[in-house]
């Protein structure tokens, strides 16, 4: 059936001033223009947009759907303003759970008056001795109860173990795996459905799921992809973050052995790899998880297999390692190999021009800067204000020629593409900001490009009809301002099929 969306404002390069578009039975744009009378005829269904905006739908280029869904449906400590409030929330959730494993996260001790998180002993009391896993807001460390520690043989001998119950690095990997395995298939499906529904409600038509053996599981990724195929939900592009995990990625249908393949950790957990010590913990520079030779070999194997390679790199030492590895891989194969591969986060880039020359696409999360940037933010406490000011330089990356894709890293920051666009346009340092058009493109076309696809990025005849419908009190959809309400999503359409409707489509 043909569907004519009319009486709106369509963002398209094909017809300036367009107010309508026609979608064919195959889910493609058949026509776009200002006079719907050109295509109106019997048998064509009509949707009155009542002046709403139509624009390409968003792509979130970095999510963890199950964890994001658990934050939506379970214990989310983002609102906790103190250690005491966190413990109260944990006890309330434990009572409601009636002995079931308690998984949650979102806590951030840096602004709590106590300046510390709960200990394992305090978790044990609050949870009545239950199994508890609470990821820090950056999901690179976690608080765990004694019962969960007891369920992970050998965890006390792993790097990053702390008897206080705040675990990092390999110790965190071990307890996270145990916590994930404690989730029933029903809980997992409910969490995944909640995350994907929420994405669709926000105008997101596609998410890049960053799975891996120390992040989730192969079963988790398979279940998520199957769910997205079975129900009207956003498309899931899968990534499998396992070093040399070529065959596993292929078996899972992932587009890359990439994503959160951790070259380092996070600044909040003091595990991002830096070239100079942390200001607030001068005894550490964080650490690199792999050798540069292994990173280079992974790139070579992915290139030869026709899969994307990609790495999590936040600190300057980690970003430099990935760039060194691209150079080494290119030398081994006798040609530049960076194009088509990606780097995740890339917050501390010392040489934007070198990143551009590598050909790597940078998958960034602008809301990191909104949450932790600025001269008084967490980054400044970790690095000092001068070094922190060198993070998340969006304008400098684009000026150097780096291709960008935007995402949330949910549950690290919440799903919310317009908030990310605003954060890139109005960052903590105005000199790092992007034009709204460039930021919007990074969160739409950039996401498809990051997955090696270009077709759904523009509303032009012949393209896939993947778009969202928006209302706003501003005259332009991209006039966001530093504050105030963001555009409200009224419907999201993926390849002609509605995946969210707030009453616009009838």
PDB file of C-alpha atoms in Angstrom, residues 1 10 15 44 93 104 111 151 155 168 182 232 268 330 337 352 406 412 437 441 461:
ATOM      1  CA  UNK A   1       0.000   0.000   0.000  1.00  0.00           C
ATOM      2  CA  UNK A  10      10.185  17.412   5.342  1.00  0.00           C
ATOM      3  CA  UNK A  15      12.995  19.309  -2.737  1.00  0.00           C
ATOM      4  CA  UNK A  44      -3.278   5.941  -1.415  1.00  0.00           C
ATOM      5  CA  UNK A  93      14.769  -2.950  45.656  1.00  0.00           C
ATOM      6  CA  UNK A 104      21.503  -2.213  38.641  1.00  0.00           C
ATOM      7  CA  UNK A 111      29.344  14.289  43.847  1.00  0.00           C
ATOM      8  CA  UNK A 151      30.008 -17.240  43.267  1.00  0.00           C
ATOM      9  CA  UNK A 155      38.063 -13.556  41.650  1.00  0.00           C
ATOM     10  CA  UNK A 168      37.743  -3.072  38.357  1.00  0.00           C
ATOM     11  CA  UNK A 182      21.996 -14.827  36.936  1.00  0.00           C
ATOM     12  CA  UNK A 232       8.173  -3.816  15.310  1.00  0.00           C
ATOM     13  CA  UNK A 268      35.667   7.753  36.181  1.00  0.00           C
ATOM     14  CA  UNK A 330      48.833  -1.069   7.027  1.00  0.00           C
ATOM     15  CA  UNK A 337      43.620  -0.329   6.143  1.00  0.00           C
ATOM     16  CA  UNK A 352      43.171  14.870  15.351  1.00  0.00           C
ATOM     17  CA  UNK A 406      27.121   9.617  17.700  1.00  0.00           C
ATOM     18  CA  UNK A 412      26.266   4.961  30.716  1.00  0.00           C
ATOM     19  CA  UNK A 437      23.486  20.281  10.896  1.00  0.00           C
ATOM     20  CA  UNK A 441      24.235  14.199  10.524  1.00  0.00           C
ATOM     21  CA  UNK A 461      13.242   9.074  -3.914  1.00  0.00           C
TER      22      UNK A 461
END
